[in-house]
Coordinates of C-alpha atoms in Angstrom, one line a residue:
Chain A
X1 CA 158.2 127.1 147.1
X2 CA 157.1 129.5 144.4
X3 CA 157.8 127.4 141.3
X4 CA 156.8 123.8 140.9
X5 CA 160.3 122.7 140.1
X6 CA 163.0 120.5 141.7
X7 CA 165.3 122.9 143.4
X8 CA 169.0 122.4 143.7
X9 CA 170.3 121.5 147.1
X10 CA 174.1 121.7 147.3
X11 CA 175.4 124.7 149.2
X12 CA 178.6 126.7 148.9
X13 CA 181.3 127.0 151.6
X14 CA 180.6 129.1 154.7
X15 CA 184.0 130.7 154.3
X16 CA 182.6 132.4 151.2
X17 CA 181.2 135.1 153.5
X18 CA 184.7 135.9 154.8
X19 CA 186.2 135.9 151.4
X20 CA 183.6 138.2 149.9
X21 CA 183.8 140.5 153.0
X22 CA 187.6 140.9 152.6
X23 CA 187.6 141.3 148.9
X24 CA 184.7 143.8 148.9
X25 CA 186.4 145.8 151.7
X26 CA 189.6 146.0 149.7
X27 CA 187.7 147.0 146.5
X28 CA 185.6 149.6 148.1
X29 CA 188.5 151.1 150.1
X30 CA 190.4 151.6 146.9
X31 CA 187.4 153.2 145.2
X32 CA 186.9 155.5 148.2
X33 CA 190.6 156.4 148.3
X34 CA 190.6 157.3 144.6
X35 CA 187.5 159.5 145.0
X36 CA 189.0 161.1 148.1
X37 CA 192.2 162.0 146.2
X38 CA 190.1 163.5 143.4
X39 CA 188.1 165.5 146.0
X40 CA 191.3 166.9 147.5
X41 CA 192.5 167.8 144.0
X42 CA 189.2 169.5 143.2
X43 CA 189.5 171.7 146.3
X44 CA 193.1 172.6 145.7
X45 CA 193.2 173.2 141.9
X46 CA 189.8 174.9 141.5
X47 CA 188.1 172.5 139.1
X48 CA 184.6 173.2 137.9
X49 CA 181.9 173.2 140.6
X50 CA 179.9 170.4 139.0
X51 CA 182.9 168.1 139.1
X52 CA 183.0 168.5 142.9
X53 CA 179.2 167.9 143.1
X54 CA 179.5 164.7 141.0
X55 CA 182.4 163.5 143.1
X56 CA 180.5 163.9 146.4
X57 CA 177.5 162.1 144.9
X58 CA 179.8 159.2 143.8
X59 CA 181.4 159.2 147.2
X60 CA 178.1 158.9 148.9
X61 CA 176.9 156.1 146.6
X62 CA 180.1 154.2 147.1
X63 CA 179.7 154.5 150.8
X64 CA 176.2 153.2 150.7
X65 CA 177.1 150.4 148.4
X66 CA 180.1 149.4 150.6
X67 CA 177.8 149.0 153.6
X68 CA 175.6 146.8 151.5
X69 CA 178.3 144.7 149.9
X70 CA 180.4 144.3 153.1
X71 CA 177.8 143.7 155.7
X72 CA 174.7 142.4 154.0
X73 CA 175.4 140.9 150.5
X74 CA 178.0 138.2 151.5
X75 CA 175.8 136.5 154.0
X76 CA 172.7 136.9 151.8
X77 CA 174.4 135.4 148.8
X78 CA 176.1 132.5 150.7
X79 CA 172.8 131.6 152.4
X80 CA 170.8 131.5 149.1
X81 CA 173.3 130.0 146.7
X82 CA 172.4 126.5 145.6
X83 CA 173.6 124.3 142.8
X84 CA 173.3 120.8 141.6
X85 CA 175.0 118.8 139.0
X86 CA 173.9 115.6 137.4
X87 CA 174.7 113.8 134.2
X88 CA 172.2 115.9 132.2
X89 CA 172.1 119.4 133.7
X90 CA 173.9 122.0 135.8
X91 CA 171.4 123.9 137.8
X92 CA 172.0 127.0 139.8
X93 CA 169.9 129.1 142.0
X94 CA 170.5 132.3 143.9
X95 CA 168.8 135.1 145.7
X96 CA 165.7 135.3 147.9
X97 CA 164.0 138.7 147.3
X98 CA 164.8 138.3 143.7
X99 CA 165.2 134.6 143.0
X100 CA 167.0 133.3 139.9
X101 CA 167.2 129.8 138.5
X102 CA 169.5 128.9 135.7
X103 CA 169.6 125.6 133.8
X104 CA 172.4 124.5 131.5
X105 CA 172.3 121.2 129.6
X106 CA 175.6 119.2 129.8
X107 CA 175.7 118.9 126.0
X108 CA 176.1 122.7 125.7
X109 CA 179.0 122.8 128.1
X110 CA 182.2 123.7 126.2
X111 CA 184.7 123.9 129.0
X112 CA 185.0 123.9 132.8
X113 CA 187.8 125.3 134.9
X114 CA 188.6 126.2 138.5
X115 CA 190.1 129.5 139.5
X116 CA 191.4 130.9 142.8
X117 CA 192.4 134.3 144.0
X118 CA 194.9 135.1 146.8
X119 CA 192.1 135.6 149.4
X120 CA 190.4 132.4 148.4
X121 CA 193.7 130.5 148.6
X122 CA 193.9 131.4 152.3
X123 CA 190.6 129.6 152.8
X124 CA 191.3 126.8 150.4
X125 CA 188.4 127.7 148.1
X126 CA 187.9 127.6 144.3
X127 CA 185.5 129.1 141.9
X128 CA 184.2 126.7 139.2
X129 CA 183.7 128.4 135.9
X130 CA 181.4 126.6 133.4
X131 CA 181.6 127.9 129.9
X132 CA 178.9 127.2 127.3
X133 CA 178.6 128.3 123.7
X134 CA 176.3 131.0 125.0
X135 CA 178.1 132.4 128.1
X136 CA 180.0 131.4 131.2
X137 CA 178.7 130.8 134.7
X138 CA 180.5 130.7 138.0
X139 CA 179.7 128.6 141.0
X140 CA 181.6 130.4 143.7
X141 CA 183.5 129.3 146.8
X142 CA 183.8 125.5 146.6
X143 CA 186.2 123.7 148.9
X144 CA 189.3 122.4 147.2
X145 CA 188.6 118.7 147.0
X146 CA 185.0 119.2 146.1
X147 CA 186.0 121.6 143.4
X148 CA 188.4 119.2 141.8
X149 CA 185.9 116.4 141.9
X150 CA 183.2 118.6 140.4
X151 CA 185.4 119.8 137.6
X152 CA 186.4 116.3 136.6
X153 CA 182.8 115.2 136.8
X154 CA 181.4 118.0 134.7
X155 CA 184.1 117.4 132.1
X156 CA 183.2 113.7 131.9
X157 CA 179.4 114.4 131.7
X158 CA 179.9 117.1 129.1
X159 CA 182.1 114.9 127.0
X160 CA 179.6 112.0 127.0
X161 CA 176.7 114.2 126.2
X162 CA 178.6 115.8 123.3
X163 CA 179.2 112.5 121.7
X164 CA 175.5 111.5 122.1
X165 CA 174.2 114.7 120.7
X166 CA 176.6 114.5 117.7
X167 CA 175.2 111.1 116.9
X168 CA 171.7 112.3 117.3
X169 CA 172.2 115.1 114.9
X170 CA 173.2 112.9 112.0
Chain B
X1 CA 204.5 120.7 96.4
X2 CA 201.9 118.3 97.7
X3 CA 199.2 117.6 95.1
X4 CA 196.3 118.2 97.5
X5 CA 197.5 121.6 98.6
X6 CA 196.2 124.4 96.4
X7 CA 196.7 128.1 95.9
X8 CA 193.9 130.5 95.1
X9 CA 193.4 131.3 91.5
X10 CA 196.0 133.8 90.1
X11 CA 193.2 136.3 89.6
X12 CA 193.4 136.7 93.3
X13 CA 196.2 139.2 92.7
X14 CA 194.1 141.2 90.2
X15 CA 191.1 141.3 92.5
X16 CA 193.2 142.4 95.5
X17 CA 195.0 144.9 93.4
X18 CA 191.8 146.4 92.1
X19 CA 190.4 146.8 95.6
X20 CA 193.7 148.3 96.7
X21 CA 193.5 150.9 93.9
X22 CA 189.9 151.6 94.8
X23 CA 191.0 152.3 98.3
X24 CA 194.1 154.5 97.5
X25 CA 192.9 156.5 94.5
X26 CA 191.8 159.3 96.8
X27 CA 195.2 159.7 98.3
X28 CA 196.7 159.5 94.8
X29 CA 194.5 162.2 93.4
X30 CA 195.2 164.4 96.5
X31 CA 198.9 164.1 96.5
X32 CA 199.7 164.0 92.8
X33 CA 196.9 165.9 91.1
X34 CA 195.4 168.4 93.6
X35 CA 198.7 169.2 95.2
X36 CA 200.7 168.7 92.1
X37 CA 202.3 172.1 92.3
X38 CA 202.9 172.0 96.0
X39 CA 206.5 171.7 97.3
X40 CA 205.5 171.7 101.0
X41 CA 207.5 169.3 103.1
X42 CA 204.5 167.2 104.2
X43 CA 203.3 166.8 100.6
X44 CA 206.7 165.6 99.5
X45 CA 206.9 163.2 102.5
X46 CA 203.4 162.1 101.8
X47 CA 204.4 161.2 98.2
X48 CA 207.3 159.2 99.4
X49 CA 205.3 157.4 102.0
X50 CA 202.5 156.7 99.5
X51 CA 204.9 155.2 97.0
X52 CA 206.6 153.1 99.6
X53 CA 203.2 151.9 100.9
X54 CA 202.1 151.1 97.4
X55 CA 205.2 149.0 96.8
X56 CA 204.8 147.2 100.1
X57 CA 201.1 146.4 99.5
X58 CA 201.7 145.1 96.0
X59 CA 204.5 142.9 97.2
X60 CA 202.5 141.6 100.1
X61 CA 199.6 140.8 97.8
X62 CA 201.9 138.8 95.6
X63 CA 203.5 137.0 98.6
X64 CA 200.0 136.5 100.1
X65 CA 198.9 134.7 96.9
X66 CA 202.1 132.7 96.9
X67 CA 201.9 131.6 100.6
X68 CA 198.2 131.2 101.1
X69 CA 197.3 127.6 100.4
X70 CA 194.6 125.3 101.4
X71 CA 193.9 121.6 101.4
X72 CA 191.0 119.3 101.9
X73 CA 192.3 116.4 103.8
X74 CA 189.8 113.7 104.7
X75 CA 187.1 115.3 106.8
X76 CA 188.7 118.6 107.5
X77 CA 189.9 121.7 105.6
X78 CA 193.4 123.0 106.3
X79 CA 194.4 126.5 105.5
X80 CA 198.0 127.6 105.5
X81 CA 198.7 131.3 105.6
X82 CA 201.1 134.0 106.7
X83 CA 204.3 135.4 105.0
X84 CA 206.6 135.8 108.0
X85 CA 204.4 134.3 110.8
X86 CA 203.1 131.0 109.5
X87 CA 199.6 130.0 110.6
X88 CA 197.8 126.8 109.9
X89 CA 194.1 126.5 110.6
X90 CA 192.1 123.3 110.5
X91 CA 188.4 122.8 110.7
X92 CA 186.4 119.6 110.7
X93 CA 183.9 119.6 108.0
X94 CA 181.0 118.8 110.2
X95 CA 181.7 121.9 112.2
X96 CA 180.7 124.1 109.3
X97 CA 177.3 125.6 109.8
X98 CA 176.6 127.4 106.6
X99 CA 178.3 128.8 103.6
X100 CA 178.0 132.0 101.6
X101 CA 179.3 132.6 98.1
X102 CA 179.5 136.0 96.6
X103 CA 180.2 136.8 93.0
X104 CA 181.0 140.4 92.3
X105 CA 181.4 142.1 88.9
X106 CA 185.1 141.6 89.1
X107 CA 184.8 138.0 89.8
X108 CA 182.4 137.6 86.9
X109 CA 184.9 139.0 84.4
X110 CA 187.2 136.2 85.2
X111 CA 184.5 133.6 85.6
X112 CA 185.4 133.2 89.3
X113 CA 183.6 133.3 92.6
X114 CA 184.3 133.6 96.3
X115 CA 183.3 131.3 99.1
X116 CA 183.1 131.7 102.9
X117 CA 182.5 128.7 105.2
X118 CA 181.2 129.7 108.6
X119 CA 181.7 127.7 111.7
X120 CA 179.7 128.2 114.9
X121 CA 182.5 129.4 117.0
X122 CA 183.1 132.9 118.3
X123 CA 186.2 134.9 117.4
X124 CA 188.3 136.0 114.5
X125 CA 188.9 132.6 113.1
X126 CA 185.3 131.6 112.8
X127 CA 185.1 132.1 109.1
X128 CA 187.1 130.4 106.4
X129 CA 187.2 132.5 103.3
X130 CA 188.3 131.6 99.8
X131 CA 188.3 135.0 98.2
X132 CA 189.0 134.0 94.6
X133 CA 188.4 130.5 93.3
X134 CA 187.0 129.0 90.2
X135 CA 183.5 127.8 90.0
X136 CA 184.6 124.2 89.6
X137 CA 186.9 124.5 92.6
X138 CA 184.0 125.9 94.6
X139 CA 181.9 122.9 93.6
X140 CA 184.7 120.6 94.6
X141 CA 184.9 122.1 98.0
X142 CA 181.1 122.0 98.5
X143 CA 180.9 118.5 97.3
X144 CA 183.5 117.4 99.8
X145 CA 181.5 119.2 102.5
X146 CA 178.4 117.3 101.5
X147 CA 179.9 113.9 101.3
X148 CA 182.3 114.5 104.2
X149 CA 184.8 112.3 102.4
X150 CA 187.8 112.7 100.2
X151 CA 187.0 115.0 97.3
X152 CA 186.7 113.5 93.8
X153 CA 189.7 114.6 91.8
X154 CA 188.0 115.8 88.7
X155 CA 184.4 116.6 88.6
X156 CA 182.5 117.4 85.4
X157 CA 179.9 120.1 85.3
X158 CA 177.3 117.5 84.4
X159 CA 177.9 115.4 87.4
X160 CA 177.5 118.4 89.7
X161 CA 174.1 119.1 88.2
X162 CA 173.0 115.6 88.8
X163 CA 174.4 115.1 92.3
X164 CA 171.3 116.2 94.2
X165 CA 167.7 116.7 93.4
X166 CA 166.9 120.2 94.3
X167 CA 163.3 121.4 94.5
X168 CA 162.8 125.0 93.7
X169 CA 160.2 126.6 95.9
X170 CA 160.4 130.2 94.8
X171 CA 161.7 132.2 91.9
X172 CA 161.2 135.9 91.8
X173 CA 159.3 137.3 88.8
X174 CA 159.1 140.9 87.5
X175 CA 155.9 141.4 89.4
X176 CA 157.6 140.5 92.6
X177 CA 160.4 142.9 92.0
X178 CA 157.9 145.7 91.3
X179 CA 156.1 144.9 94.5
X180 CA 159.3 144.8 96.4
X181 CA 160.6 148.1 95.0
X182 CA 157.4 149.9 96.3
X183 CA 157.3 148.1 99.6
X184 CA 160.9 148.8 100.4
X185 CA 160.5 152.5 99.5
X186 CA 163.5 152.2 97.3
X187 CA 162.1 154.9 95.0
X188 CA 163.0 157.4 97.8
X189 CA 166.7 156.5 97.1
X190 CA 166.8 159.3 94.5
X191 CA 166.7 162.0 97.2
X192 CA 170.1 161.2 98.8
X193 CA 171.5 160.7 95.4
X194 CA 170.3 164.1 94.2
X195 CA 171.5 165.9 97.3
X196 CA 174.9 164.3 97.0
X197 CA 175.1 165.4 93.3
X198 CA 174.0 168.9 94.2
X199 CA 176.5 169.4 97.0
X200 CA 179.3 167.9 95.0
X201 CA 178.6 170.2 92.2
X202 CA 178.1 173.2 94.5
X203 CA 181.7 172.7 95.8
X204 CA 183.2 173.2 92.3
X205 CA 180.8 175.7 90.7
X206 CA 178.8 178.6 91.9
X207 CA 175.5 177.0 91.3
X208 CA 174.0 178.4 94.5
X209 CA 173.1 181.6 92.7
X210 CA 171.9 180.0 89.5
X211 CA 169.9 177.5 91.5
X212 CA 168.1 180.4 93.2
X213 CA 167.5 182.1 89.8
X214 CA 166.2 178.8 88.5
X215 CA 163.8 178.5 91.4
X216 CA 162.5 182.0 90.9
X217 CA 161.9 181.2 87.2
X218 CA 160.2 178.0 88.1
X219 CA 157.9 179.6 90.6
X220 CA 156.7 182.0 87.9
X221 CA 156.2 179.2 85.3
X222 CA 154.5 176.8 87.7
X223 CA 153.6 174.3 85.0
X224 CA 157.2 173.6 84.4
X225 CA 157.5 172.7 88.1
X226 CA 154.8 170.0 87.6
X227 CA 156.6 168.6 84.6
X228 CA 159.8 168.5 86.5
X229 CA 158.1 166.9 89.4
X230 CA 156.6 164.2 87.2
X231 CA 160.0 163.6 85.6
X232 CA 161.7 163.3 88.9
X233 CA 159.0 160.8 90.0
X234 CA 159.5 158.7 86.9
X235 CA 163.2 158.8 87.4
X236 CA 163.1 157.9 91.0
X237 CA 160.7 155.0 90.4
X238 CA 163.0 153.8 87.7
X239 CA 166.1 154.0 89.9
X240 CA 164.3 152.3 92.7
X241 CA 163.3 149.5 90.4
X242 CA 166.8 149.0 89.1
X243 CA 168.3 149.1 92.6
X244 CA 165.7 146.6 93.8
X245 CA 166.2 144.2 90.9
X246 CA 170.0 144.3 91.4
X247 CA 169.5 143.2 94.9
X248 CA 166.5 140.9 94.8
X249 CA 166.4 139.9 91.1
X250 CA 166.9 136.2 90.3
X251 CA 165.9 135.3 93.8
X252 CA 165.7 131.5 94.1
X253 CA 164.8 129.5 97.1
X254 CA 165.4 125.8 96.8
X255 CA 166.2 122.8 99.0
X256 CA 167.2 119.1 98.9
X257 CA 166.9 116.6 101.6
X258 CA 170.0 118.0 103.4
X259 CA 170.2 121.7 102.8
X260 CA 168.4 124.9 102.1
X261 CA 169.7 127.2 99.3
X262 CA 169.1 130.9 98.8
X263 CA 170.5 132.6 95.8
X264 CA 169.9 136.1 94.6
X265 CA 171.2 139.2 92.8
X266 CA 171.9 140.5 89.4
X267 CA 175.5 141.5 88.8
X268 CA 176.5 140.9 92.4
X269 CA 175.4 137.3 92.8
X270 CA 175.1 135.9 96.3
X271 CA 174.3 132.4 97.3
X272 CA 173.7 131.0 100.8
X273 CA 173.3 127.5 102.0
X274 CA 172.7 125.9 105.3
X275 CA 172.2 122.4 106.6
X276 CA 168.6 121.9 107.8
X277 CA 169.5 120.6 111.2
X278 CA 171.8 123.6 111.8
X279 CA 169.0 126.1 111.6
X280 CA 168.8 127.5 115.2
X281 CA 165.5 129.3 114.9
X282 CA 163.1 130.9 112.5
X283 CA 162.2 134.6 112.8
X284 CA 159.2 136.1 111.0
X285 CA 159.4 139.8 110.7
X286 CA 156.6 142.2 109.6
X287 CA 156.8 146.0 109.5
X288 CA 153.5 147.9 109.6
X289 CA 153.5 148.3 105.8
X290 CA 154.1 144.6 105.3
X291 CA 151.3 143.8 107.6
X292 CA 148.9 146.0 105.7
X293 CA 150.0 144.4 102.4
X294 CA 150.0 140.9 103.9
X295 CA 153.7 140.3 103.3
X296 CA 156.3 138.7 105.7
X297 CA 160.0 138.2 105.7
X298 CA 161.3 134.9 107.2
X299 CA 164.8 134.7 108.4
X300 CA 166.7 131.5 109.2
X301 CA 168.9 132.0 112.3
X302 CA 172.1 130.1 112.1
X303 CA 174.9 129.9 114.7
X304 CA 177.1 132.1 112.5
X305 CA 174.6 134.6 111.3
X306 CA 176.2 137.8 112.4
X307 CA 174.0 140.6 113.6
X308 CA 174.7 143.0 110.7
X309 CA 172.1 143.8 108.2
X310 CA 173.9 142.3 105.2
X311 CA 174.2 138.7 106.5
X312 CA 170.7 138.8 108.0
X313 CA 169.4 139.6 104.6
X314 CA 171.5 136.8 103.1
X315 CA 169.9 134.2 105.3
X316 CA 166.3 135.4 104.8
X317 CA 163.8 133.9 102.5
X318 CA 162.5 136.4 100.0
X319 CA 161.5 139.4 102.2
X320 CA 158.5 140.5 100.2
X321 CA 156.6 137.3 99.9
X322 CA 152.9 137.0 100.8
X323 CA 152.7 135.6 104.3
X324 CA 150.8 132.4 103.6
X325 CA 153.1 131.6 100.7
X326 CA 156.2 132.2 102.9
X327 CA 154.7 129.9 105.6
X328 CA 154.0 127.2 103.1
X329 CA 157.6 127.3 101.7
X330 CA 158.9 127.3 105.3
X331 CA 156.7 124.4 106.2
X332 CA 157.8 122.2 103.2
X333 CA 161.5 122.9 103.8
X334 CA 161.5 122.7 107.6
X335 CA 158.5 120.7 108.6
X336 CA 159.5 120.9 112.3
X337 CA 159.0 124.6 112.4
X338 CA 155.3 125.2 112.6
X339 CA 154.2 128.7 113.1
X340 CA 151.1 129.2 115.2
X341 CA 149.1 132.2 114.1
X342 CA 146.8 132.5 117.1
X343 CA 148.7 133.6 120.1
X344 CA 147.4 134.9 123.4
X345 CA 148.5 137.9 125.4
X346 CA 149.4 137.6 129.0
X347 CA 146.6 138.2 131.5
X348 CA 145.8 141.8 132.2
X349 CA 147.4 141.8 135.6
X350 CA 150.8 141.7 133.9
X351 CA 150.0 145.1 132.4
X352 CA 149.4 146.5 135.9
X353 CA 152.6 145.0 137.1
X354 CA 154.5 146.5 134.2
X355 CA 153.0 149.9 135.0
X356 CA 154.0 149.6 138.6
X357 CA 157.7 149.2 137.8
X358 CA 159.8 152.2 138.8
X359 CA 160.1 154.8 136.1
X360 CA 163.9 155.3 136.1
X361 CA 164.1 157.3 132.9
X362 CA 161.4 159.7 134.1
X363 CA 163.2 160.1 137.5
X364 CA 166.5 160.7 135.7
X365 CA 164.8 163.2 133.4
X366 CA 163.3 165.1 136.4
X367 CA 166.6 165.2 138.3
X368 CA 168.5 166.3 135.2
X369 CA 166.0 169.0 134.4
X370 CA 165.9 170.3 138.0
X371 CA 169.6 170.7 138.0
X372 CA 170.2 172.1 134.5
X373 CA 167.0 173.5 133.0
X374 CA 164.3 174.1 135.5
X375 CA 162.0 175.9 133.1
X376 CA 161.8 172.8 130.9
X377 CA 160.5 170.7 133.7
X378 CA 157.2 170.0 131.8
X379 CA 159.3 167.8 129.4
X380 CA 159.4 165.2 132.2
X381 CA 155.6 164.8 131.7
X382 CA 156.2 163.9 128.0
X383 CA 158.9 161.4 129.0
X384 CA 156.5 159.9 131.6
X385 CA 153.7 159.7 129.0
X386 CA 156.0 158.0 126.5
X387 CA 157.2 155.4 129.0
X388 CA 153.6 154.5 129.9
X389 CA 152.7 154.3 126.2
X390 CA 155.7 152.0 125.5
X391 CA 154.8 149.8 128.4
X392 CA 151.3 149.4 127.2
X393 CA 152.4 148.7 123.6
X394 CA 155.0 146.3 124.9
X395 CA 152.3 144.4 126.9
X396 CA 149.8 144.6 124.0
X397 CA 152.2 143.1 121.4
X398 CA 153.9 140.4 123.5
X399 CA 152.6 136.9 123.3
X400 CA 154.0 133.5 123.9
X401 CA 153.0 129.9 123.1
X402 CA 154.6 126.5 123.7
X403 CA 153.5 123.3 122.0
X404 CA 155.3 120.1 121.7
X405 CA 159.0 120.8 121.4
X406 CA 158.4 124.3 119.9
X407 CA 158.5 127.6 121.7
X408 CA 157.2 130.7 119.9
X409 CA 157.2 134.3 121.1
X410 CA 156.0 137.4 119.4
X411 CA 157.1 140.9 120.2
X412 CA 157.2 144.4 119.0
X413 CA 154.7 147.1 118.1
X414 CA 155.7 148.8 114.9
X415 CA 157.9 146.0 113.6
X416 CA 156.5 142.7 114.8
X417 CA 158.8 139.8 115.2
X418 CA 157.9 136.2 115.8
X419 CA 160.6 133.9 117.0
X420 CA 160.2 130.2 116.8
X421 CA 162.7 127.6 118.1
X422 CA 163.0 124.1 119.5
X423 CA 164.0 122.7 122.8
X424 CA 167.3 121.2 121.4
X425 CA 168.3 124.6 120.0
X426 CA 168.0 126.5 123.3
X427 CA 171.4 126.8 124.9
X428 CA 170.3 127.7 128.5
X429 CA 167.3 129.0 130.4
X430 CA 166.9 131.3 133.4
X431 CA 163.8 131.9 135.4
X432 CA 163.7 134.9 137.7
X433 CA 161.1 136.3 140.0
X434 CA 161.3 139.4 142.2
X435 CA 159.3 140.1 145.3
X436 CA 156.8 142.2 143.3
X437 CA 156.4 139.6 140.6
X438 CA 155.6 137.0 143.3
X439 CA 152.8 139.2 144.5
X440 CA 151.4 139.0 141.0
X441 CA 152.1 135.3 140.6
X442 CA 154.4 135.7 137.6
X443 CA 158.1 135.3 136.7
X444 CA 160.6 136.3 134.0
X445 CA 161.7 133.7 131.6
X446 CA 165.0 134.1 129.6
X447 CA 166.4 131.7 127.1
X448 CA 169.4 131.9 124.8
X449 CA 169.9 130.7 121.2
X450 CA 173.2 130.4 119.4
X451 CA 173.8 133.2 116.9
X452 CA 176.2 136.0 116.4
X453 CA 175.8 137.8 118.7
X454 CA 173.8 135.5 121.0
X455 CA 170.0 135.7 120.6
X456 CA 168.5 136.2 124.0
X457 CA 164.7 136.1 124.4
X458 CA 163.2 137.6 127.5
X459 CA 159.6 137.3 128.6
X460 CA 158.4 139.3 131.5
X461 CA 155.2 138.2 133.1
X462 CA 154.9 134.5 132.4
X463 CA 152.6 132.9 135.0
X464 CA 154.4 131.0 137.7
X465 CA 152.7 127.8 136.7
X466 CA 154.0 128.1 133.1
X467 CA 157.4 129.2 134.3
X468 CA 157.7 126.0 136.4
X469 CA 156.3 123.9 133.6
X470 CA 158.8 125.5 131.1
X471 CA 161.6 124.7 133.5
X472 CA 160.6 121.1 133.8
X473 CA 159.9 120.8 130.1
X474 CA 163.4 122.0 129.4
X475 CA 164.8 119.6 132.0
X476 CA 162.8 116.8 130.3
X477 CA 161.1 115.9 133.5
X478 CA 157.8 116.1 131.7

């Protein structure tokens, strides 16, 4: 352990890997398709040479990024995502080569909600979105019952903390 | 009509009409004076559209005055507005973070003022504005804000004066204004004014030629040049002084147990007040010139301070105050914010780490130059040199200290900024470390403070021990 802190322990669902693979495959296929159409147009309609050059570079980059985000990233993210929620803080951690810890006090939590896309629905997973006054954070791919429980729990903790801090301020 | 529900003062109509005339006078001159003889279709149509737009605007101003109403009900303020689409907005009084009152020339003629109440939320509805109200009405609203209870129906001026014991900490004198006008380089303001006058005149008259003749004449009679130069200097200093005193004249900083008040301006009078516990952070800013002269400007960061220059200036203590005096005032008003002068740089290894980072801008510059302008490739060396210099400066001027509940960071080479905040005011923290950073035993620390837009502080190169301690400190494990 690099930092002398208490690290979060809860993991996200194993199915996250499949969900991310499918959605990244779809996304990258669409991007490559659009670029391919543009390349065909460029060849047929005699656009400027540099447009073709840029298009080929973009195509190459998209291809490399699709290999990363379909085969490597999902497993890597799923293996390294950790979170923990107690009555004081939401703590999140992700990454290994580049590790990132985030800490959000419950009293700063403004809203919490769950969301689900069509692919996630197939696997019965939800994203939990935690909104603070500063920004919003997503804990991805939580199984349905767990997600509902966490949402309710965060809402309760946030509410209690808000009242306490309001009293403290006066 | 309910007794508690009020309209703005009728002068609202006049103020709105004046600002409308100011906005449309250009169109009017163009359509009816410059193109007076024209019978082109678009000019005729333009006139019709202009007249119709005028009628609609004037009507809507009248209706707006009629339908915009507000009410102070218990511990909240309710605003009713909208002509066709009715809207009703409610804000709880304890959600209001700070208030700004602005009295322009026009307001003054009628003995009126304006008031904006700012809440900490994000979005269009964050500010409640009362564009035209009487001074007494403003006091009534403010009083109900302070007591948080039902407003007192009729308040005499005398009572208002007595209601709180304000201590005045600073009042700007003539000497201060003179100092300010030199430090802010406002005497240079004459050059844009002169050029604007010159080009405006040049458009109408053929002064180009006569100007050249005049220049020839002056070059021969050089002593006149000197006289003119001195005259221009005197004039510019005078204009600079007037501009500065309009802006910073009558600067008064005061406080009572609850709030801090900042008032300023001659002619255009602005007052700002914030509850002490709603100050999110304190920023001390020093430009090079101010550092040489030993001055500092202190800003109070509030949740609704927007990023633009104007409101930042509104919430700042007098920006040309001697540093120790500014610190003293800050310390008496906000005893929790103690500014530590002696701060330490990060260990030298952080500099090496910073220099080891990839030079993206240089790489991009090389690629761009190779493709488009190969003969300019040497420019990449300059880019490389500049990025090394900026990294060294960045390292040299970054420092960090944490004591008790306070965090303080200092950044910036030419303009140096010290940011002080408390644990309770930090919204969230993030600690990051990459593979390379781990080799050097450091981490990146990021924390966010409420403001508009959010104030994010990032520190690259905090030692891993301190990063861990900071995390635990924020988590109150320690």
